[in-house]
Amino acid sequence: MSNETNTTYSIINGQSHQSTAMLDVRNPVDNALIARVSEVDEHAAERAIKCANNCFIELKSTTAQARGDTLFRWYQLILQNKKRLAELVTREQGKPLKEALAEVMYAAGYVKWFSQEAERTNGAVIPAQTIHHQLRTLKQGIGVVVGITPWNFPLAMITRKVAPAYAAGCSFILKPSELTPLSAIELAKLALEAGFEPGAFQILITSKPQDLVTQLNSHPSVRKLTFTGSTAVGKLLLEQTARSVMRTSLELGGNAPFIVFESADLEAALEGLMMAKFRNAGQTCIAANRVYLHSAIKSQFIEMLKSRLQTLVIGDGLGENVDLGPLINSAAKQKALSLLDDACKHGANIVYQGESQTGNYLSPVILENVEPAMAIYNTEIFAPIVSVIEFQTEEQVVNMANDVDVGLAAYVYSSNIDLLHRVSMVLDFAMIGINEGAISNPAAPFGGMKQSGLGREGGAEGIDEYLEVKYLCQRF
Ligand code: SIN
């Protein structure tokens, strides 16, 4: 790549933002420099907020149908650029190309979904107590939205926020992860090509996220924050936005139980676990974090899992047939290894470990005899480590699964439909895979209970996060 193509830019008011401060973007495979991106300072951020505010006023005179049409053009452009976007995701994030292609389709799915939802932001006419009154509600875009997105899904976590915001008539300022800004910039360029107004989707890149985010969260023109990331950071952001009573939605950490009952179809459970644990090398907030196996099937299931793990191809995601790429960086690998080490010191034992452990790669591990007191039980592992806990009864496993302070996703496998229904009703998790390990879907509400977050993204609910309900009381 030439120097010219290696340099890319934050986007303010539809234009590339030139700056002397540049951020390095590296490939997780070998830490090679793949691009340099212009950073924003506080003056540039102030300009972006002003543009977003003017754009919000401009969007008030567009129709929901017109915004839906623009979103649909964006959807088509994403599909037309599918291969290029997927390669970029693999290069800056590390996931295998087949998963990156699936992410492009997933990301595009949110844009398509909200291109249609734009036209369904209906209000209501409420029966009044007198014949001289009419009571109505209508829904309007909330205003300038700030989004903060993570590195694990550099496309889908953005479209899941920007598409409903635009459908609702809001302008959007995005601070993507500094580890994966390139996919975000390409998405914004395609949105502009599709007809987004210049201030409707701006990208601010920085290596000092705290300063930028504090500036955005304390600005009177910003009306909403939407964040996907860790529970710890989400709590800090909520403290900031509480000061101006800013609408806030948070999609935070999980600690998903994956429960396999004695009556489960073990082949199906294995397929589900491969998806729920090994997608993106375990770096998802809905990853199976605690694998509960009934004592009657535990040994058999572990043997099946071992055989399956031996077939996985580990390597650079751009390579052919690769199943598992590297972790995002050395800090991520270090964190996973210290969780493993701590668990082993406290009585867990490794029953399987693959060979390739160089650089940012971490081969799959199966860890047995994991206990609730261990750090690995209570932390999002974010790595391909299967943490196994044995159980005997339905009541015992439900109590253990629920006994954490987060509640994002859970998975249950059984062929007993009464048991599946009973367990699904009592699990304190907002999304439940029932004999299914792949639950993410633009048409369904994504979000968490307890400390896993506030609000829902996607589905019929996703657009409400960007709308105000206005009540009109008219006297005749
Ligand atoms: C996440 O890990 O934050 C999102 C995963 C998904 O949408 O499937």
XYZ file of C-alpha atoms and ligand atoms in Angstrom:
484
model
C 0.000 0.000 0.000
C 1.283 3.506 -0.773
C 1.530 6.172 1.935
C -1.424 7.911 0.370
C -3.767 4.923 0.574
C -2.444 4.189 4.046
C -3.725 7.478 5.409
C -7.358 7.987 6.233
C -9.380 10.606 8.060
C -11.968 11.409 10.690
C -15.101 12.747 8.956
C -16.642 16.083 9.933
C -19.536 17.607 7.993
C -19.068 15.080 5.197
C -15.401 16.042 4.674
C -12.082 14.413 5.554
C -10.633 16.100 8.633
C -6.915 16.900 8.200
C -4.775 16.909 11.327
C -1.169 16.563 12.408
C -2.129 14.097 15.163
C -2.388 10.632 13.617
C -3.501 7.325 15.132
C -1.848 4.043 14.102
C -4.086 1.107 13.199
C -2.469 -2.325 13.481
C -3.297 -5.821 12.255
C -3.837 -8.190 15.239
C -2.169 -10.993 13.243
C 1.333 -9.499 13.478
C 0.848 -5.961 14.861
C 1.876 -4.565 11.438
C 0.836 -0.973 10.751
C -2.053 -1.031 8.275
C -3.160 2.615 8.272
C -2.837 5.989 9.962
C -5.971 7.973 10.770
C -6.314 11.694 11.478
C -7.372 12.442 15.051
C -9.716 15.193 16.216
C -9.047 17.756 18.934
C -11.622 19.607 21.047
C -12.097 22.347 18.400
C -12.844 19.788 15.709
C -15.273 18.044 18.065
C -17.033 21.351 18.752
C -17.378 21.904 14.993
C -18.833 18.397 14.594
C -21.430 19.053 17.306
C -22.472 22.311 15.625
C -22.829 20.533 12.260
C -24.817 17.727 13.874
C -27.122 20.237 15.530
C -27.741 22.104 12.248
C -28.317 18.774 10.537
C -30.862 17.722 13.163
C -32.844 20.889 12.352
C -32.538 20.091 8.625
C -33.719 16.511 9.221
C -36.909 17.832 10.828
C -38.080 18.843 7.368
C -37.474 15.402 5.838
C -40.105 12.684 5.811
C -39.746 9.279 7.418
C -40.271 7.781 3.940
C -37.372 9.787 2.477
C -35.075 8.793 5.343
C -36.141 5.154 4.882
C -35.268 5.384 1.165
C -31.815 6.807 1.979
C -31.231 4.003 4.459
C -32.247 1.466 1.842
C -29.661 2.929 -0.592
C -27.054 2.644 2.187
C -28.050 -1.008 2.649
C -27.595 -1.669 -1.069
C -24.195 0.047 -1.107
C -23.022 -2.025 1.862
C -23.996 -5.185 -0.032
C -22.264 -3.965 -3.198
C -19.070 -3.421 -1.160
C -19.442 -6.623 0.854
C -16.101 -8.213 -0.007
C -14.050 -5.030 0.456
C -15.692 -4.303 3.832
C -15.208 -7.881 5.028
C -11.497 -7.822 4.146
C -11.087 -4.562 6.019
C -12.812 -6.006 9.108
C -10.521 -9.045 9.019
C -7.403 -6.902 8.632
C -8.122 -4.520 11.481
C -10.042 -6.847 13.810
C -8.647 -10.303 13.083
C -11.821 -12.415 12.667
C -11.813 -15.000 9.847
C -13.048 -13.721 6.494
C -16.139 -15.972 6.540
C -17.149 -14.393 9.875
C -16.366 -10.915 8.567
C -18.656 -11.575 5.590
C -21.357 -12.733 8.015
C -20.830 -9.511 9.968
C -21.296 -7.406 6.814
C -24.641 -9.148 6.224
C -25.599 -8.716 9.887
C -24.662 -5.007 9.776
C -26.553 -4.509 6.513
C -29.547 -6.311 8.064
C -29.940 -3.531 10.658
C -29.889 -0.882 7.932
C -32.553 -2.726 5.939
C -34.666 -3.337 9.028
C -34.667 0.327 10.089
C -35.188 1.560 6.514
C -38.598 -0.097 6.940
C -39.154 0.813 10.608
C -38.724 4.530 9.735
C -42.307 4.545 8.440
C -43.763 2.877 11.539
C -43.092 5.480 14.211
C -46.818 5.885 14.745
C -48.437 8.075 17.354
C -51.956 7.639 18.757
C -55.277 9.390 19.228
C -56.436 8.993 22.828
C -60.164 9.147 23.706
C -60.751 12.452 25.550
C -63.107 13.023 28.491
C -64.939 15.885 26.703
C -66.163 16.304 23.131
C -64.245 19.600 22.955
C -60.838 17.997 23.175
C -58.611 15.805 21.125
C -55.583 14.151 22.731
C -52.832 12.941 20.415
C -49.306 11.631 20.655
C -46.615 11.793 18.034
C -42.985 10.684 17.969
C -40.056 12.911 17.035
C -36.313 12.352 16.788
C -34.580 13.092 20.076
C -31.758 15.245 18.620
C -27.988 14.923 18.326
C -26.854 11.421 19.296
C -23.365 10.371 20.353
C -22.399 6.724 19.810
C -19.423 4.876 21.232
C -18.772 1.492 19.653
C -16.404 -1.398 20.378
C -13.806 -3.218 18.284
C -15.341 -6.710 18.319
C -17.968 -5.955 15.628
C -16.561 -2.911 13.807
C -19.548 -2.708 11.406
C -22.621 -4.209 13.054
C -22.385 -2.323 16.352
C -22.413 0.896 14.307
C -25.323 0.188 11.961
C -27.361 -1.104 14.924
C -27.191 2.467 16.320
C -26.863 4.782 13.312
C -29.668 3.228 11.238
C -32.430 3.634 13.882
C -31.132 7.096 14.800
C -31.310 8.283 11.191
C -34.688 6.602 10.672
C -35.975 8.578 13.679
C -34.580 11.853 12.272
C -31.515 12.211 14.511
C -27.999 13.227 13.548
C -25.183 11.003 14.811
C -21.617 11.561 16.008
C -19.659 8.322 16.266
C -16.534 7.619 18.259
C -15.563 4.137 17.096
C -12.948 2.070 18.909
C -9.452 3.398 18.209
C -8.488 -0.236 17.459
C -10.891 -0.543 14.505
C -11.694 2.890 13.024
C -11.232 1.936 9.351
C -14.486 -0.004 8.941
C -16.385 2.880 10.582
C -14.917 5.399 8.134
C -15.843 3.220 5.137
C -19.396 2.847 6.461
C -19.724 6.634 6.806
C -18.423 7.189 3.264
C -21.049 4.774 1.937
C -23.749 6.549 3.971
C -22.756 9.876 2.391
C -22.837 8.240 -1.055
C -26.321 6.947 -0.256
C -27.527 10.499 0.418
C -27.014 11.088 4.158
C -26.809 14.839 4.846
C -23.159 15.820 5.621
C -23.837 16.372 9.328
C -25.994 13.238 9.726
C -23.162 10.765 10.414
C -19.774 12.091 11.471
C -16.773 10.099 12.688
C -14.450 11.383 15.382
C -11.269 9.365 15.916
C -9.035 9.897 18.901
C -6.407 8.149 20.964
C -7.642 10.097 24.018
C -11.224 8.847 24.216
C -11.828 10.067 27.777
C -11.346 13.745 26.894
C -13.483 13.557 23.777
C -16.276 11.580 25.425
C -16.401 13.945 28.409
C -16.676 16.903 26.024
C -19.487 15.252 24.063
C -21.380 14.059 27.135
C -21.377 17.464 28.763
C -22.397 19.454 25.667
C -25.875 21.018 25.849
C -26.597 20.198 22.181
C -26.093 16.450 22.684
C -29.355 14.744 23.687
C -28.501 11.084 23.773
C -25.626 8.688 24.357
C -25.598 5.126 23.076
C -22.729 2.881 24.138
C -21.667 -0.714 23.587
C -18.796 -1.901 25.756
C -17.875 -3.034 29.241
C -20.066 -2.651 32.333
C -17.257 -0.774 34.103
C -17.051 1.920 31.406
C -20.846 1.998 31.047
C -21.204 2.927 34.723
C -18.758 5.837 34.335
C -20.614 7.084 31.269
C -23.939 6.855 33.087
C -22.542 9.064 35.856
C -21.561 11.633 33.229
C -24.867 11.621 31.373
C -26.840 11.751 34.644
C -25.492 15.275 35.172
C -27.443 16.582 32.181
C -30.229 13.960 32.395
C -29.208 12.799 28.932
C -31.075 9.817 27.476
C -28.641 6.903 27.668
C -28.695 3.411 26.285
C -26.052 0.917 27.290
C -25.284 -2.507 25.876
C -22.813 -3.853 28.433
C -21.084 -7.021 29.485
C -22.572 -10.490 29.827
C -21.619 -13.747 31.501
C -23.748 -16.173 29.523
C -24.573 -19.590 30.967
C -24.715 -22.387 28.371
C -26.717 -25.211 29.938
C -26.759 -28.728 28.511
C -29.313 -30.999 30.189
C -29.149 -34.772 30.224
C -31.957 -34.970 27.631
C -30.197 -32.693 25.093
C -29.317 -33.656 21.546
C -25.562 -33.518 22.157
C -24.637 -32.987 18.488
C -26.946 -29.954 18.373
C -25.555 -28.662 21.672
C -22.022 -29.012 20.317
C -22.926 -27.050 17.171
C -24.546 -24.379 19.340
C -21.509 -24.152 21.600
C -19.135 -23.793 18.641
C -21.143 -20.757 17.571
C -21.799 -19.293 21.019
C -18.219 -19.786 22.245
C -15.911 -19.610 19.226
C -17.516 -16.879 17.080
C -14.916 -14.101 16.905
C -12.552 -16.247 19.034
C -14.894 -15.825 22.010
C -14.753 -12.021 21.838
C -18.497 -11.324 22.012
C -20.583 -10.098 24.904
C -23.044 -12.954 24.337
C -20.311 -15.626 24.297
C -20.956 -18.781 26.350
C -18.914 -17.899 29.449
C -20.020 -20.634 31.869
C -20.749 -24.029 30.309
C -22.945 -26.089 32.650
C -22.959 -29.799 31.772
C -25.268 -32.310 33.463
C -23.190 -34.951 35.251
C -24.729 -37.741 33.126
C -23.416 -36.331 29.827
C -20.386 -34.295 30.916
C -17.607 -36.739 29.971
C -19.200 -37.680 26.651
C -19.766 -34.026 25.730
C -16.198 -33.038 26.600
C -14.852 -35.873 24.402
C -17.050 -34.696 21.500
C -15.851 -31.120 22.032
C -12.183 -32.159 22.105
C -12.523 -33.972 18.749
C -14.239 -30.963 17.258
C -11.632 -28.490 18.514
C -8.845 -30.558 16.948
C -10.331 -29.841 13.501
C -10.243 -26.038 13.873
C -7.850 -24.146 11.598
C -6.140 -21.274 13.414
C -4.400 -18.455 11.566
C -4.619 -15.159 9.697
C -8.310 -14.669 8.955
C -7.524 -13.820 5.329
C -6.142 -17.347 4.847
C -8.289 -20.094 3.364
C -10.576 -22.138 5.632
C -9.435 -20.340 8.787
C -11.848 -20.866 11.714
C -10.129 -18.903 14.466
C -8.104 -15.704 14.194
C -5.900 -13.970 16.778
C -7.211 -12.062 19.779
C -7.397 -8.304 19.277
C -4.058 -7.529 20.979
C -1.485 -8.756 23.498
C -3.369 -7.210 26.451
C -6.424 -9.342 25.571
C -4.285 -12.467 25.437
C -2.571 -11.596 28.704
C -5.943 -11.130 30.424
C -7.177 -14.532 29.182
C -3.980 -16.277 30.262
C -4.102 -14.790 33.742
C -7.745 -15.889 34.172
C -6.655 -19.378 33.160
C -3.685 -19.328 35.500
C -5.799 -18.082 38.420
C -8.438 -20.790 37.808
C -5.781 -23.530 37.743
C -4.240 -22.212 40.984
C -7.680 -22.456 42.612
C -8.406 -26.049 41.579
C -9.605 -26.015 37.950
C -7.780 -28.212 35.464
C -7.075 -27.947 31.757
C -8.399 -31.018 29.927
C -7.599 -29.759 26.430
C -5.347 -27.090 24.987
C -4.481 -26.600 21.305
C -0.933 -25.964 20.185
C -0.622 -22.598 18.452
C -0.014 -19.979 21.159
C 2.321 -17.491 19.444
C 1.738 -13.732 19.111
C -1.881 -12.754 19.752
C -3.140 -16.261 18.974
C -4.712 -18.326 21.711
C -5.774 -21.859 20.837
C -8.950 -23.280 22.329
C -8.837 -24.484 25.910
C -11.275 -26.678 27.866
C -11.170 -26.019 31.592
C -12.923 -28.386 34.024
C -13.989 -28.072 37.679
C -14.594 -24.328 37.484
C -16.128 -22.942 40.711
C -18.223 -19.805 41.411
C -15.455 -18.317 43.582
C -12.971 -18.206 40.685
C -12.312 -14.993 38.743
C -12.939 -16.809 35.443
C -16.508 -17.615 36.577
C -17.325 -13.960 37.214
C -15.442 -12.248 34.376
C -16.204 -11.978 30.662
C -13.467 -14.270 29.336
C -13.426 -12.835 25.782
C -11.212 -15.690 24.572
C -11.681 -19.278 23.272
C -11.679 -20.862 26.729
C -14.531 -23.257 27.548
C -15.126 -23.056 31.281
C -17.008 -26.178 32.439
C -19.143 -26.552 35.571
C -20.926 -29.816 36.386
C -24.520 -29.851 37.704
C -27.075 -32.416 38.889
C -30.500 -30.749 39.079
C -32.592 -28.151 37.252
C -33.005 -26.048 40.390
C -29.278 -26.104 41.126
C -28.270 -25.002 37.619
C -30.874 -22.224 37.414
C -29.750 -20.825 40.771
C -26.087 -20.932 39.740
C -26.784 -19.402 36.312
C -28.759 -16.509 37.832
C -26.344 -15.834 40.671
C -24.373 -13.101 38.845
C -24.959 -9.356 38.562
C -25.360 -9.309 34.761
C -28.125 -10.722 32.543
C -27.485 -10.515 28.822
C -27.716 -13.890 27.027
C -28.241 -17.500 28.125
C -28.455 -20.784 26.213
C -30.391 -23.938 27.144
C -30.284 -27.346 25.468
C -32.768 -30.150 26.121
C -35.312 -32.239 24.219
C -37.875 -31.811 27.017
C -40.080 -28.905 25.956
C -41.671 -28.506 29.384
C -38.243 -28.152 30.963
C -37.119 -25.692 28.259
C -40.168 -23.522 28.893
C -39.803 -23.658 32.690
C -36.109 -22.787 32.598
C -36.526 -19.994 30.017
C -39.154 -18.378 32.242
C -36.926 -18.244 35.319
C -33.533 -17.373 33.840
C -32.726 -13.713 34.568
C -31.332 -13.044 31.116
C -32.807 -10.827 28.410
C -31.981 -13.084 25.453
C -32.290 -16.855 25.537
C -31.161 -19.334 22.913
C -33.327 -22.451 23.205
C -31.569 -25.305 21.422
C -29.876 -22.502 19.439
C -26.426 -20.950 19.727
C -26.831 -18.139 17.159
C -29.375 -15.663 18.524
C -28.334 -12.305 17.014
C -30.947 -10.978 14.584
C -31.742 -7.410 13.430
C -35.479 -8.152 13.806
C -35.121 -9.048 17.512
C -34.432 -6.811 20.530
C -30.810 -7.022 21.696
C -29.948 -5.853 25.217
C -29.558 -6.880 28.809
C -31.080 -7.102 32.287
C -29.356 -6.154 35.557
C -25.878 -4.663 34.986
C -25.870 -5.762 31.341
C -27.392 -2.479 30.303
C -30.295 -0.166 29.609
C -32.535 -0.225 26.541
C -32.752 -2.483 23.524
C -31.238 -2.323 20.050
C -32.769 -3.770 16.878
C -36.279 -5.175 16.615
C -39.408 -3.078 16.885
C -38.033 -1.613 20.137
C -34.720 -0.328 18.717
C -36.040 2.881 17.187
C -37.790 3.998 20.397
C -34.393 4.712 21.931
C -34.043 7.637 19.487
C -37.582 9.044 19.747
C -39.352 11.464 22.067
C -43.100 11.030 22.603
C -44.888 14.362 22.315
C -48.429 14.715 23.662
C -50.780 17.276 22.067
C -53.945 18.351 23.889
C -56.192 20.328 21.545
C -59.341 22.151 22.507
C -61.975 22.821 19.819
C -21.477 -7.907 21.103
O -20.676 -8.772 21.356
O -21.427 -6.804 21.684
C -22.564 -8.090 20.080
C -22.748 -9.463 19.609
C -23.876 -9.600 18.601
O -24.542 -8.628 18.233
O -24.122 -10.719 18.173
